[in-house]
Short mmCIF file of C-alpha atoms in Angstrom, two decimals:
data_model
loop_
_atom_site.label_atom_id
_atom_site.label_comp_id
_atom_site.label_asym_id
_atom_site.label_seq_id
_atom_site.Cartn_x
_atom_site.Cartn_y
_atom_site.Cartn_z
CA GLN A 103 111.51 181.06 156.03
CA GLN A 104 109.96 184.08 157.21
CA GLN A 105 111.68 186.83 158.75
CA VAL A 106 110.37 189.49 161.16
CA LYS A 107 111.99 192.69 162.20
CA GLN A 108 110.97 194.59 164.94
CA SER A 109 111.91 197.96 166.28
CA PRO A 110 112.66 199.53 168.47
CA GLN A 111 114.28 197.32 171.00
CA SER A 112 113.01 199.31 173.82
CA LEU A 113 111.01 202.09 174.25
CA ILE A 114 109.99 204.99 177.01
CA VAL A 115 107.16 206.78 176.62
CA GLN A 116 105.25 209.40 179.03
CA LYS A 117 101.97 208.68 180.43
CA GLY A 118 99.51 209.97 177.79
CA GLY A 119 101.86 209.81 174.98
CA ILE A 120 101.68 207.78 171.78
CA SER A 121 103.82 204.37 171.72
CA ILE A 122 104.75 203.48 168.10
CA ILE A 123 106.42 200.00 167.33
CA ASN A 124 107.35 198.72 163.66
CA CYS A 125 107.45 195.66 162.03
CA ALA A 126 108.76 194.73 158.71
CA TYR A 127 108.19 191.38 156.95
CA GLU A 128 109.46 189.10 153.79
CA ASN A 129 107.48 188.17 151.01
CA THR A 130 104.12 186.63 152.04
CA ALA A 131 100.89 185.74 150.05
CA PHE A 132 99.23 185.22 153.67
CA ASP A 133 96.78 187.62 155.25
CA TYR A 134 96.94 187.95 158.69
CA PHE A 135 99.41 189.78 161.02
CA PRO A 136 98.87 190.23 164.75
CA TRP A 137 100.31 191.84 167.68
CA TYR A 138 100.65 190.23 171.15
CA GLN A 139 101.14 191.69 174.50
CA GLN A 140 103.41 189.95 177.07
CA PHE A 141 103.63 190.97 180.78
CA PRO A 142 106.67 189.26 182.86
CA GLY A 143 106.29 185.56 183.64
CA LYS A 144 102.73 185.31 181.73
CA GLY A 145 101.95 183.93 178.17
CA PRO A 146 101.51 186.39 175.30
CA ALA A 147 97.87 187.75 174.69
CA LEU A 148 96.17 188.57 171.43
CA LEU A 149 96.18 192.41 171.25
CA ILE A 150 94.93 193.04 167.76
CA ALA A 151 95.45 191.75 164.18
CA ILE A 152 95.04 192.79 160.56
CA ARG A 153 94.37 191.68 157.22
CA PRO A 154 96.30 193.51 154.38
CA ASP A 155 92.85 194.05 152.82
CA VAL A 156 92.63 197.24 155.01
CA SER A 157 95.27 199.97 155.78
CA GLU A 158 94.23 200.46 159.30
CA LYS A 159 92.38 198.67 162.11
CA LYS A 160 91.51 200.28 165.54
CA GLU A 161 90.37 198.84 168.75
CA GLY A 162 90.02 200.93 171.63
CA ARG A 163 93.46 202.86 171.87
CA PHE A 164 95.34 200.26 169.96
CA THR A 165 95.55 200.76 166.27
CA ILE A 166 97.49 198.72 163.55
CA SER A 167 98.73 200.62 160.42
CA PHE A 168 99.78 198.13 157.46
CA ASN A 169 101.72 199.07 154.43
CA LYS A 170 101.51 196.24 151.99
CA SER A 171 103.86 197.59 149.35
CA ALA A 172 106.44 198.21 151.76
CA LYS A 173 105.79 194.98 153.71
CA GLN A 174 105.47 197.00 157.15
CA PHE A 175 102.92 197.18 159.86
CA SER A 176 102.84 198.97 162.95
CA LEU A 177 101.13 199.15 166.30
CA HIS A 178 100.20 202.76 167.79
CA ILE A 179 99.03 203.01 171.35
CA MET A 180 97.56 206.14 171.94
CA ASP A 181 97.11 207.91 175.31
CA SER A 182 99.61 205.40 176.70
CA GLN A 183 98.94 204.12 180.32
CA PRO A 184 101.56 202.94 182.79
CA GLY A 185 99.48 199.55 182.84
CA ASP A 186 100.75 199.35 179.20
CA SER A 187 104.22 198.77 180.25
CA ALA A 188 104.87 195.08 178.94
CA THR A 189 106.83 193.60 176.01
CA TYR A 190 105.13 193.81 172.66
CA PHE A 191 105.39 191.20 169.75
CA CYS A 192 104.51 191.34 166.32
CA ALA A 193 104.28 188.15 164.11
CA ALA A 194 103.74 187.22 160.42
CA PRO A 195 102.29 183.95 158.78
CA SER A 196 105.11 181.38 157.87
CA GLY A 197 104.19 179.03 154.95
CA ASN A 198 101.07 177.35 154.92
CA THR A 199 101.19 175.69 157.88
CA GLY A 200 99.13 178.02 160.46
CA LYS A 201 102.71 178.88 162.01
CA LEU A 202 103.46 182.51 163.05
CA ILE A 203 107.13 183.67 163.06
CA PHE A 204 107.63 186.57 165.74
CA GLY A 205 109.46 189.58 166.07
CA GLN A 206 112.08 190.34 168.46
CA GLY A 207 110.01 191.97 170.84
CA THR A 208 109.79 195.63 172.23
CA THR A 209 109.77 196.49 175.58
CA LEU A 210 107.57 199.54 176.62
CA GLN A 211 107.66 201.86 179.71
CA VAL A 212 105.23 204.20 180.21
CA LYS A 213 106.32 206.45 182.95
CA PRO A 214 103.66 208.16 185.23
CA GLY B 2 86.17 182.85 175.01
CA ALA B 3 89.53 181.51 173.72
CA VAL B 4 90.94 180.37 177.04
CA VAL B 5 94.03 178.10 176.92
CA SER B 6 95.40 176.63 180.23
CA GLN B 7 98.65 174.74 180.97
CA HIS B 8 99.63 172.91 184.10
CA PRO B 9 101.72 173.20 186.09
CA SER B 10 102.52 176.92 186.19
CA ARG B 11 105.85 175.97 187.55
CA VAL B 12 107.99 173.02 188.17
CA ILE B 13 111.09 172.48 189.42
CA CYS B 14 113.08 169.03 189.04
CA LYS B 15 116.38 167.18 189.19
CA SER B 16 118.67 166.41 186.48
CA GLY B 17 117.76 163.24 184.82
CA THR B 18 114.07 163.19 185.43
CA SER B 19 111.52 163.58 182.87
CA VAL B 20 108.47 166.51 183.22
CA LYS B 21 105.12 166.58 181.59
CA ILE B 22 103.46 169.87 180.58
CA GLU B 23 99.85 170.01 179.45
CA CYS B 24 98.16 172.19 177.42
CA ARG B 25 94.43 172.37 177.10
CA SER B 26 91.91 174.52 175.22
CA LEU B 27 89.31 175.26 177.71
CA ASP B 28 86.37 176.80 175.66
CA PHE B 29 87.22 175.57 172.09
CA GLN B 30 88.47 173.08 169.91
CA ALA B 31 91.70 173.44 168.67
CA THR B 32 93.04 172.50 164.91
CA THR B 33 96.78 172.76 165.91
CA MET B 34 98.61 173.36 169.09
CA PHE B 35 102.15 175.02 169.07
CA TRP B 36 104.91 174.42 171.61
CA TYR B 37 107.04 177.46 172.29
CA ARG B 38 110.22 178.07 174.42
CA GLN B 39 111.31 181.39 175.48
CA PHE B 40 114.39 182.35 177.13
CA PRO B 41 114.46 185.74 179.74
CA LYS B 42 114.03 189.11 177.46
CA GLN B 43 114.21 186.75 174.42
CA SER B 44 111.36 186.17 171.70
CA LEU B 45 109.50 183.31 171.34
CA MET B 46 111.25 180.09 169.65
CA LEU B 47 108.89 177.74 168.05
CA MET B 48 109.59 174.26 168.91
CA ALA B 49 106.89 171.87 167.33
CA THR B 50 103.67 172.16 165.74
CA SER B 51 100.96 169.36 166.60
CA ASN B 52 97.89 168.14 165.12
CA GLU B 53 95.41 165.82 166.93
CA GLY B 54 96.22 162.22 165.90
CA SER B 55 99.22 163.24 164.20
CA LYS B 56 102.99 163.29 164.85
CA ALA B 57 104.16 166.56 166.05
CA THR B 58 106.54 168.46 163.43
CA TYR B 59 109.50 169.66 164.98
CA GLU B 60 111.46 172.77 164.15
CA GLN B 61 115.21 172.44 163.05
CA GLY B 62 117.31 171.83 165.63
CA VAL B 63 114.98 170.58 168.27
CA GLU B 64 115.34 167.19 169.31
CA LYS B 65 112.24 165.13 168.83
CA ASP B 66 113.36 162.32 171.49
CA LYS B 67 113.97 164.99 174.01
CA PHE B 68 110.92 166.79 173.80
CA LEU B 69 107.97 164.45 173.29
CA ILE B 70 104.63 165.56 172.08
CA ASN B 71 101.25 163.93 172.33
CA HIS B 72 98.20 165.15 170.89
CA ALA B 73 95.60 163.31 172.19
CA SER B 74 92.48 165.16 171.50
CA LEU B 75 91.02 168.66 169.85
CA THR B 76 91.33 170.16 173.40
CA LEU B 77 94.93 168.38 174.85
CA SER B 78 98.66 168.41 173.91
CA THR B 79 101.08 167.43 176.06
CA LEU B 80 105.00 168.18 176.15
CA THR B 81 107.40 165.77 178.14
CA VAL B 82 110.91 166.85 178.58
CA THR B 83 112.95 163.85 178.99
CA SER B 84 115.79 163.40 180.98
CA ALA B 85 115.84 166.65 181.63
CA HIS B 86 119.12 168.70 182.33
CA PRO B 87 119.83 172.32 183.41
CA GLU B 88 120.26 173.68 180.15
CA ASP B 89 116.15 172.61 179.52
CA SER B 90 115.40 175.23 182.14
CA SER B 91 113.06 177.68 180.28
CA PHE B 92 109.78 179.13 179.96
CA TYR B 93 107.62 176.86 177.89
CA ILE B 94 104.39 178.09 176.53
CA CYS B 95 101.69 176.43 174.29
CA SER B 96 99.31 178.08 171.82
CA ALA B 97 96.16 176.65 170.02
CA THR B 98 94.34 177.85 166.96
CA PRO B 99 90.55 177.42 167.03
CA LEU B 100 89.09 174.97 164.73
CA ALA B 101 86.22 177.60 163.90
CA GLY B 102 88.40 180.69 163.81
CA VAL B 103 90.98 182.77 161.68
CA TRP B 104 93.67 180.63 160.03
CA ASN B 105 97.16 181.46 161.62
CA GLU B 106 95.03 183.02 165.00
CA GLN B 107 96.91 181.44 168.00
CA PHE B 108 95.61 181.91 171.67
CA PHE B 109 98.63 181.27 174.22
CA GLY B 110 98.55 179.69 177.72
CA PRO B 111 99.99 181.17 180.62
CA GLY B 112 103.25 179.31 180.21
CA THR B 113 105.19 176.90 182.56
CA ARG B 114 108.36 177.80 184.20
CA LEU B 115 110.69 174.78 184.19
CA THR B 116 113.97 174.73 186.58
CA VAL B 117 116.05 171.86 186.44
CA LEU B 118 118.66 171.76 189.14
#
């Protein structure tokens, strides 16, 4: 069973700062690692995802950095805004079933 | 694109009744739909995986007779919580993987808040 460990559990950042959330996964031969953003009372929304054939992927203010040898990947939110305040989940594939295993979540608060 | 809807968004029912939650992919056909449950301030717990025309595959510890899943078409899956009890109160979320998309890619619905009195 795939395990995904996410840290930190919570994070407070000043507006304009960089938010960094980390995830570690176990052995996997699969190639898709997404990050989801969830606001209270809403379903998770796919934010950005990466395949391990690249070490970094950037979409706007959001960047995923991927370290295949360390089995780690991280989400960087540049120029963090109060509207980014949400819970973020990383995920990794589990087996060949299309299932995803989610990290424990990180609650981000961006202070104005 | 890749919009998933759920209905109802919120339901309150009495203990012992059954509740049906619908999950629809609005602008794509889905190979697979997933059902999750989420308790406050916790992560998503996968309950079951469902493919159109097949029996759902339930995760360990999830009672298949309690949580009935029907996957009638490539755009619709339903979850029925049978004989609901207060401990079934939770946030239920479905997701769908597009037929013509990236393997493992899942798009989530807005969730259904179930409260059992």
